C-alpha cells in the first residue's frame, strides 16, 4: 500500500514537493491568506505588472526601475517555466535602525524603532554611508525560495528582518561598545575585568587543582565573593550577532506556526539572509540557495546547501531516536536501491547515521519499508515528499495520503558564516552574489564568476546601474531562450525551469562604512 502511494506521489514531482494530504484541509475551508501574492516591495510593480510577471511563456526578467537599494545593489528575477502557478521566490532589502527602547510595547514610553524604507532616498543613503551616526544600522538582504505555495515566502520577507532587529535589541548596548566583553549574565559585571593586570596573570597561572581547592571565588573558598570559576569562556561580540540571527530564524518559524491558526500561509520556504553590521557581513542560510563572493577574481563560497543527502546523518539519527516519526512506513536505514522481498535473508550494502562508509547487513522484513531518504542529487526526497531539509514553514506538510508529518525532520536553524568586510579594500568589481537554486541548477560557481567578471569588466565603473544589469545578464544566462525543445542556454543545454532571483551586492560600498575598531 505504501509503495503504491509513494509511486503515485513521485510521478507528480517536478523538482519540487508534492501536495500535503492533510485531511483537515479537505474538511474545512481554507482561512483567508495572511498576505496577497506580490513581488518584492522594492520593485514597485503595479497590479498589472505583477500579473504580467507571471507569464510562463515569455518569462519576462524583472529588474529595478530605479537604483534605490543600499550600496547600489543589483537585483533581477524571473518566474519558472510552469512548475507552479506563481513565482514562489521572494526577496527583501532593508536598512534598519537600532535604537534603545523599552522591551515592553505596552510601556507608556515605548517608541517603535524607526525603520528606513527598502527604497531610501539618495540623501538618506549618503548620510548612512558617509556620516557618523549615534545609533546602529544594519543592512538586510534576503531571498526566500518558496515551495507548495508562496505564502510562507511572502510572510518571511515581511517579518524576518523585524525578528532580527528584536533579537539585536537584546545586545544593543554591548554592540555599541566594541571594547566591552559581553558579561556572562546581563546586568552582572565580571570582576576579572576590573582586577590589576598582574592579578589576572596570576589567576591564569593557577593550576586546575589549586583553583578547585581554594582559589578566590572557587567552591570551598573562604572568600565572600559569589562562588564562581574564574575561567569562563570569552564570548566575542560577533557571536552575539550570530546568536541573534539564529534566534530570529526560530522566532520567524514559530511566528508562521502561530499565524497559520488564523490565516492561510501556504507551503514553506528556504531562507538566505545577509546582515551587514559593524564592518562584517553575516551570511545565514537555511536551505539550498547560495551566496558567493567574487573578490579580485577569487571565488569565496559563503554558504553550504542543505539537502537530504548532505543532512542524511542528522535525519537518520532523529528517526533512530524517534522511530514513531516514521509511522511504521519508512526505515531510517539507507540502501543503494530499494530492497525487494526476495532479498530478505541475503547480505546487502547499507549505512545508518553512524556511518559515512558502507557495510553489509542481513536484510530483514522491516528493511522492506520505504527509505527515509530516497533518490539522488536534486531528486533526493525526505519521506518521499520534499527535497530540502532546512527552511521556514511547512507546518502542515504531510506524506502523501497519510498522517505522517514532515516538519519534525525540517530544521529552521541557519548556518551563519562571517566575512569581515572592513579587513579588505574592495574594488568596483568585487561583489557578493545571492541567488536561489534556480540559478545554481544550471550554472556552477565558476560559470557565475566568469559571467559576472566579464560583464562588469565591460561596464563603466561609475555606472550605478551596472550591478542590476549584471544581475539581469546572469538571470538571462540561466533562463536561456525558448526554442522548439524548451528553454536552452549556452551549448544547447537545458535552461533553468525554476524561479530565479539574484542579488548582486557591490562590496566596495562597505569600504566607506566606518565601523568602530574591533
XYZ file of C-alpha atoms in Angstrom:
518
model
C 0.000 0.000 0.000
C 2.775 2.427 0.948
C 4.731 1.637 -2.211
C 1.665 2.346 -4.348
C 1.084 5.685 -2.642
C 4.719 6.695 -2.975
C 4.909 5.743 -6.646
C 1.776 7.758 -7.344
C 3.163 10.741 -5.494
C 6.638 10.589 -7.007
C 5.191 10.638 -10.508
C 3.767 14.109 -9.836
C 7.032 15.648 -8.627
C 8.764 18.098 -10.970
C 11.744 19.226 -8.929
C 9.569 20.469 -6.073
C 7.328 18.997 -3.439
C 4.010 17.262 -3.715
C 0.814 18.369 -2.091
C 0.043 17.619 1.503
C -2.564 15.001 2.225
C -3.928 16.689 5.340
C -7.473 15.547 5.928
C -8.132 18.748 7.908
C -7.664 20.811 4.763
C -10.220 18.658 2.943
C -12.865 19.034 5.630
C -12.533 22.729 6.498
C -12.449 25.641 4.047
C -9.136 27.431 3.797
C -8.791 30.523 6.015
C -8.051 33.841 4.288
C -4.447 34.397 3.141
C -2.230 36.370 5.525
C -0.922 38.474 2.655
C -1.916 38.564 -1.004
C 0.546 37.365 -3.620
C 3.054 40.051 -4.514
C 6.519 40.666 -5.828
C 9.261 42.324 -3.724
C 8.245 45.771 -2.497
C 11.370 47.438 -3.872
C 10.345 46.528 -7.454
C 7.344 48.869 -7.040
C 5.210 46.949 -9.542
C 1.631 47.860 -10.368
C -1.042 45.123 -10.138
C -0.975 44.795 -13.937
C 2.804 44.400 -13.886
C 2.563 41.740 -11.177
C 0.095 39.847 -13.351
C 2.314 40.135 -16.431
C 5.328 38.916 -14.437
C 3.599 35.537 -14.017
C 3.650 34.764 -17.757
C 5.212 31.298 -18.012
C 5.529 31.525 -21.787
C 7.524 34.750 -22.204
C 9.099 34.626 -18.723
C 9.963 38.346 -18.535
C 13.024 39.245 -16.481
C 12.127 41.854 -13.861
C 14.702 44.392 -12.719
C 14.731 47.526 -10.570
C 13.060 50.566 -12.101
C 15.266 52.909 -10.088
C 18.599 52.296 -8.409
C 17.437 52.878 -4.826
C 18.694 49.840 -2.966
C 21.537 50.256 -0.432
C 25.042 50.191 -1.889
C 23.579 50.339 -5.435
C 22.691 46.654 -5.036
C 21.534 44.994 -8.244
C 18.518 42.707 -8.495
C 16.764 40.641 -11.172
C 14.230 37.803 -11.159
C 12.216 35.576 -13.484
C 9.304 33.192 -12.992
C 9.516 29.447 -13.629
C 8.509 27.656 -16.832
C 5.268 26.252 -15.406
C 6.395 24.425 -12.291
C 3.986 26.494 -10.156
C 1.236 28.986 -10.972
C 3.004 31.923 -9.336
C 6.602 32.888 -8.627
C 7.333 31.307 -5.255
C 10.597 33.229 -4.718
C 10.530 36.373 -2.606
C 13.141 38.992 -1.771
C 13.651 41.719 0.821
C 16.155 44.536 1.216
C 16.045 46.878 4.213
C 18.200 49.268 6.213
C 17.060 49.030 9.827
C 17.984 51.448 12.586
C 18.593 50.016 16.042
C 17.781 52.287 18.959
C 17.442 51.844 22.681
C 13.821 51.360 23.614
C 11.773 49.654 26.342
C 11.284 45.984 25.626
C 7.608 46.078 26.622
C 5.428 47.531 23.808
C 2.721 48.316 26.391
C 5.067 50.716 28.205
C 3.906 54.389 28.002
C 7.396 55.431 26.891
C 7.595 52.785 24.186
C 8.592 54.196 20.789
C 8.656 51.928 17.763
C 12.031 51.636 16.083
C 12.413 53.966 13.099
C 12.802 51.755 10.077
C 14.273 53.031 6.892
C 12.318 52.141 3.781
C 13.647 49.494 1.420
C 13.597 52.365 -1.087
C 15.575 55.045 0.784
C 16.345 58.312 -0.956
C 19.821 59.083 -2.222
C 20.251 61.659 0.549
C 19.433 59.073 3.212
C 21.841 56.548 1.731
C 24.626 59.120 1.574
C 24.031 60.079 5.200
C 24.146 56.434 6.232
C 27.289 55.752 4.269
C 29.329 58.864 4.955
C 28.427 60.292 8.343
C 28.887 59.033 11.834
C 25.560 58.214 13.472
C 24.905 57.554 17.111
C 22.527 54.660 16.544
C 23.476 51.413 14.886
C 22.092 50.471 11.490
C 22.110 47.053 9.971
C 21.652 46.290 6.289
C 19.497 43.300 5.394
C 19.308 41.399 2.111
C 17.258 38.212 1.912
C 15.992 35.650 -0.596
C 13.206 33.194 0.192
C 12.614 30.240 -2.130
C 9.057 29.040 -1.580
C 7.554 25.636 -2.242
C 3.994 24.397 -2.005
C 2.775 27.966 -2.434
C 4.141 31.483 -1.953
C 2.538 32.225 1.428
C 5.460 31.392 3.718
C 7.974 33.185 1.480
C 5.874 36.377 1.376
C 5.347 36.224 5.149
C 9.042 35.715 5.895
C 10.039 38.550 3.559
C 7.851 40.927 5.560
C 8.871 39.842 9.046
C 12.268 38.148 9.315
C 14.255 41.403 9.447
C 11.945 42.564 12.255
C 12.746 39.446 14.246
C 16.460 40.056 13.651
C 16.000 43.622 14.879
C 14.223 42.413 18.007
C 16.988 39.945 18.822
C 19.741 42.539 18.267
C 17.965 44.930 20.648
C 18.795 42.475 23.427
C 22.526 43.073 22.971
C 22.464 46.612 21.591
C 24.382 48.248 24.453
C 27.155 45.676 24.157
C 27.397 46.148 20.380
C 27.605 49.923 20.801
C 30.795 49.484 22.835
C 33.210 47.367 20.753
C 35.728 47.148 23.616
C 33.184 45.662 26.003
C 33.481 41.988 26.829
C 29.955 40.508 26.973
C 29.112 39.570 30.558
C 28.019 36.031 31.261
C 24.785 37.323 32.799
C 23.198 40.582 31.694
C 23.428 43.214 34.397
C 26.334 41.441 36.067
C 29.889 42.727 35.836
C 32.664 40.191 35.558
C 35.109 41.041 38.367
C 38.029 39.604 36.413
C 37.892 42.571 34.064
C 38.482 45.048 36.878
C 41.489 43.388 38.502
C 45.031 44.662 38.190
C 46.795 43.081 35.159
C 49.268 41.287 37.444
C 46.386 39.733 39.368
C 44.823 38.500 36.149
C 48.135 36.934 35.143
C 48.481 35.144 38.464
C 44.966 33.781 38.144
C 45.727 32.424 34.717
C 48.718 30.685 36.234
C 46.637 28.771 38.770
C 46.506 25.070 38.219
C 43.119 23.439 37.867
C 43.598 21.614 41.186
C 44.521 24.828 43.002
C 41.546 26.685 41.576
C 39.228 23.925 42.736
C 40.749 23.748 46.256
C 40.974 27.338 47.269
C 41.275 29.934 44.563
C 39.365 33.133 45.223
C 35.745 32.529 44.402
C 36.182 28.791 43.852
C 33.932 26.286 45.622
C 35.005 25.961 49.251
C 36.920 29.235 49.275
C 36.570 31.340 52.437
C 36.302 34.440 50.290
C 32.908 36.149 50.475
C 32.594 36.623 46.712
C 29.846 34.665 44.958
C 31.075 31.156 44.096
C 32.343 31.012 40.533
C 35.137 29.704 38.394
C 37.284 32.487 37.055
C 37.984 30.539 33.900
C 34.941 31.459 31.833
C 34.537 31.324 28.089
C 35.253 34.630 26.437
C 32.452 35.319 24.009
C 33.163 37.524 21.003
C 30.704 40.235 20.123
C 30.250 38.763 16.655
C 28.958 35.603 18.349
C 26.134 37.689 19.834
C 25.136 38.771 16.330
C 25.251 35.180 15.103
C 23.097 34.111 18.041
C 20.629 36.925 17.360
C 20.236 35.819 13.743
C 19.842 32.170 14.731
C 17.172 33.025 17.297
C 15.416 35.257 14.769
C 15.032 32.303 12.405
C 13.500 30.228 15.205
C 11.146 33.059 16.127
C 10.185 33.506 12.475
C 9.275 29.836 12.165
C 7.245 29.990 15.383
C 5.558 33.169 14.123
C 4.390 31.340 10.996
C 3.104 28.483 13.164
C 1.042 30.896 15.272
C -0.398 32.863 12.380
C -1.424 29.768 10.413
C -4.009 29.070 13.116
C -5.942 32.093 11.826
C -4.653 32.727 8.303
C -3.601 30.669 5.319
C 0.188 30.711 4.966
C 0.819 28.220 2.220
C 3.856 25.973 1.971
C 7.317 26.727 3.276
C 10.481 28.426 2.076
C 14.226 28.305 2.287
C 15.925 31.459 3.571
C 19.227 33.077 2.626
C 19.984 36.258 4.576
C 22.892 38.689 4.651
C 23.210 41.162 7.516
C 25.805 43.923 7.430
C 26.668 45.247 10.884
C 29.788 46.932 12.261
C 32.026 46.156 9.316
C 31.056 42.491 8.956
C 28.742 40.532 6.685
C 26.805 37.737 8.375
C 25.524 35.212 5.830
C 22.780 32.967 7.211
C 21.499 30.092 5.100
C 18.714 27.602 5.753
C 18.132 25.727 2.521
C 19.719 25.330 -0.894
C 20.044 28.917 -2.105
C 23.647 30.062 -2.364
C 25.880 33.021 -1.530
C 29.183 33.632 -3.269
C 31.832 36.356 -3.019
C 33.967 37.280 -6.020
C 36.982 39.294 -4.895
C 39.854 40.068 -7.200
C 38.842 37.138 -9.399
C 38.880 34.755 -6.409
C 35.730 32.745 -5.605
C 34.746 32.563 -1.920
C 31.695 30.349 -1.173
C 29.731 31.866 1.698
C 27.070 29.206 2.215
C 26.534 25.460 2.219
C 23.494 23.833 0.636
C 21.348 21.719 2.934
C 19.819 18.774 1.112
C 18.526 15.308 2.057
C 21.917 13.898 1.084
C 24.050 16.463 2.917
C 21.941 16.056 6.078
C 21.421 12.311 5.842
C 23.037 11.502 9.175
C 21.094 14.161 11.097
C 17.809 12.899 9.664
C 18.665 9.247 10.247
C 19.710 9.940 13.835
C 16.412 11.707 14.552
C 14.475 8.781 13.067
C 16.592 6.362 15.133
C 15.786 8.266 18.331
C 12.087 8.688 17.499
C 11.021 5.820 15.221
C 7.365 6.790 15.691
C 8.017 9.733 13.344
C 8.342 7.211 10.518
C 4.770 5.985 11.001
C 5.759 2.337 10.553
C 6.005 3.116 6.825
C 9.669 4.111 6.474
C 13.079 2.845 7.556
C 15.889 5.152 8.656
C 18.493 2.902 7.017
C 19.881 3.689 3.576
C 20.450 1.101 0.864
C 21.928 1.648 -2.620
C 18.494 0.818 -4.059
C 15.082 -0.386 -2.950
C 15.172 -3.707 -1.143
C 12.908 -6.409 -2.621
C 11.134 -9.220 -0.799
C 13.251 -11.898 -2.487
C 16.365 -10.350 -0.882
C 15.219 -10.959 2.693
C 17.889 -13.086 4.386
C 20.622 -12.024 1.946
C 23.556 -9.735 2.729
C 23.156 -6.248 1.264
C 25.041 -2.946 1.419
C 23.625 -0.363 3.845
C 24.554 2.517 6.119
C 22.977 4.255 9.134
C 23.520 7.543 10.970
C 26.849 6.402 12.438
C 28.393 5.665 9.049
C 29.959 7.567 6.193
C 31.066 4.357 4.512
C 29.071 1.278 3.598
C 28.875 -2.238 5.050
C 26.842 -5.423 4.564
C 23.917 -6.477 6.710
C 21.402 -9.305 6.569
C 18.176 -7.986 5.080
C 15.139 -8.321 7.337
C 11.425 -7.824 6.728
C 11.492 -4.317 8.247
C 14.092 -3.290 5.670
C 11.391 -3.545 3.004
C 9.901 -0.278 4.246
C 10.386 2.810 2.100
C 13.679 4.616 2.903
C 13.636 7.847 4.897
C 15.800 9.409 2.173
C 15.156 8.220 -1.361
C 16.721 9.378 -4.601
C 19.956 11.051 -5.548
C 21.059 14.636 -6.210
C 18.225 17.059 -6.967
C 15.785 14.136 -6.968
C 16.538 13.098 -3.376
C 13.474 13.382 -1.138
C 12.783 13.193 2.603
C 9.906 10.780 3.282
C 9.307 10.709 -0.488
C 7.975 14.263 -0.253
C 10.361 17.203 -0.047
C 13.805 17.939 -1.464
C 15.048 20.400 1.169
C 15.811 19.876 4.850
C 16.027 23.410 6.259
C 13.747 26.384 5.962
C 10.697 28.099 7.391
C 7.067 26.998 7.471
C 5.796 23.617 6.191
C 3.927 23.103 9.461
C 1.042 21.338 7.695
C 3.115 19.272 5.271
C 2.492 15.528 5.420
C 3.464 12.473 3.423
C 1.073 11.991 0.515
C -2.168 10.308 1.560
C -1.060 9.791 5.168
C -0.835 11.481 8.561
C 2.968 11.297 8.741
C 4.244 14.833 9.427
C 7.333 16.105 7.596
C 8.018 19.090 9.864
C 9.948 17.209 12.599
C 12.669 16.470 10.047
C 12.907 20.057 8.764
C 15.167 22.446 10.673
C 14.702 26.212 10.711
C 18.244 26.747 12.051
C 20.599 28.537 9.641
C 24.300 28.109 9.193
C 25.919 31.528 9.683
C 29.230 32.455 8.078
C 31.076 35.730 8.699
C 33.003 37.878 6.242
C 34.991 40.751 7.752
C 34.356 43.402 5.146
C 36.477 46.007 6.926
C 39.640 43.914 6.528
C 39.774 44.402 2.756
C 39.785 47.311 0.344
C 37.378 46.153 -2.341
C 37.314 47.219 -5.957
C 34.283 48.087 -8.085
C 34.074 44.530 -9.454
C 34.196 42.789 -6.063
C 30.681 41.562 -5.302
C 28.593 39.160 -3.277
C 26.024 37.171 -5.254
C 22.895 35.781 -3.632
C 20.716 33.529 -5.753
C 18.011 30.908 -5.375
C 18.631 27.381 -6.611
C 17.046 28.113 -9.987
C 20.351 29.747 -10.941
C 22.676 27.165 -9.437
C 20.803 24.261 -11.024
C 22.356 25.146 -14.375
C 25.361 27.378 -13.570
C 28.378 26.477 -11.434
C 30.262 28.855 -9.147
C 32.898 29.177 -11.860
C 30.298 29.885 -14.554
C 28.788 32.648 -12.428
C 32.150 34.172 -11.519
C 33.248 34.285 -15.155
C 29.934 35.760 -16.281
C 29.954 38.472 -13.619
C 33.627 39.373 -14.020
C 33.260 39.523 -17.799
C 30.143 41.667 -17.687
C 31.342 44.124 -15.040
C 34.705 44.414 -16.761
C 32.939 45.909 -19.782
C 30.845 48.377 -17.768
C 31.573 51.970 -16.804
C 32.883 51.745 -13.199
C 30.840 54.837 -12.286
C 27.568 53.486 -13.642
C 25.300 52.700 -10.673
C 23.103 50.537 -12.912
C 25.947 48.115 -13.658
C 25.069 45.682 -10.850
C 21.397 45.384 -11.810
C 22.400 44.918 -15.453
C 24.833 42.206 -14.340
C 22.046 40.510 -12.367
C 19.789 40.677 -15.414
C 22.522 39.172 -17.597
C 23.051 36.356 -15.070
C 19.343 35.507 -14.957
C 19.260 35.526 -18.762
C 22.178 33.091 -18.908
C 20.393 30.677 -16.563
C 16.909 31.022 -18.079
C 18.081 30.870 -21.675
C 15.981 31.332 -24.789
C 12.788 29.453 -25.672
C 13.411 27.015 -28.528
C 11.426 24.166 -30.056
C 12.809 21.875 -27.349
C 12.242 24.192 -24.400
C 14.415 26.829 -22.744
C 18.020 26.478 -23.861
C 21.246 28.061 -22.635
C 24.814 28.122 -23.977
C 25.923 24.849 -25.527
C 22.272 23.976 -26.274
C 21.907 22.785 -22.682
C 18.532 22.796 -20.965
C 17.986 26.091 -19.158
C 16.551 26.503 -15.688
C 12.810 25.899 -15.459
C 12.672 27.112 -11.858
C 12.075 30.544 -10.378
C 15.320 32.548 -10.312
C 16.114 35.517 -8.040
C 19.503 37.239 -7.878
C 21.021 39.986 -5.707
C 24.422 41.405 -6.646
C 25.887 43.397 -3.747
C 28.946 45.557 -4.560
C 31.359 45.204 -1.672
C 33.233 48.423 -2.359
C 30.391 50.352 -0.722
C 31.351 48.707 2.543
C 34.712 50.478 2.289
C 33.076 53.818 3.073
C 31.462 52.486 6.226
C 33.358 53.439 9.364
C 32.687 50.743 11.966
C 34.248 51.073 15.401
C 37.560 49.209 15.689
C 37.225 45.614 16.868
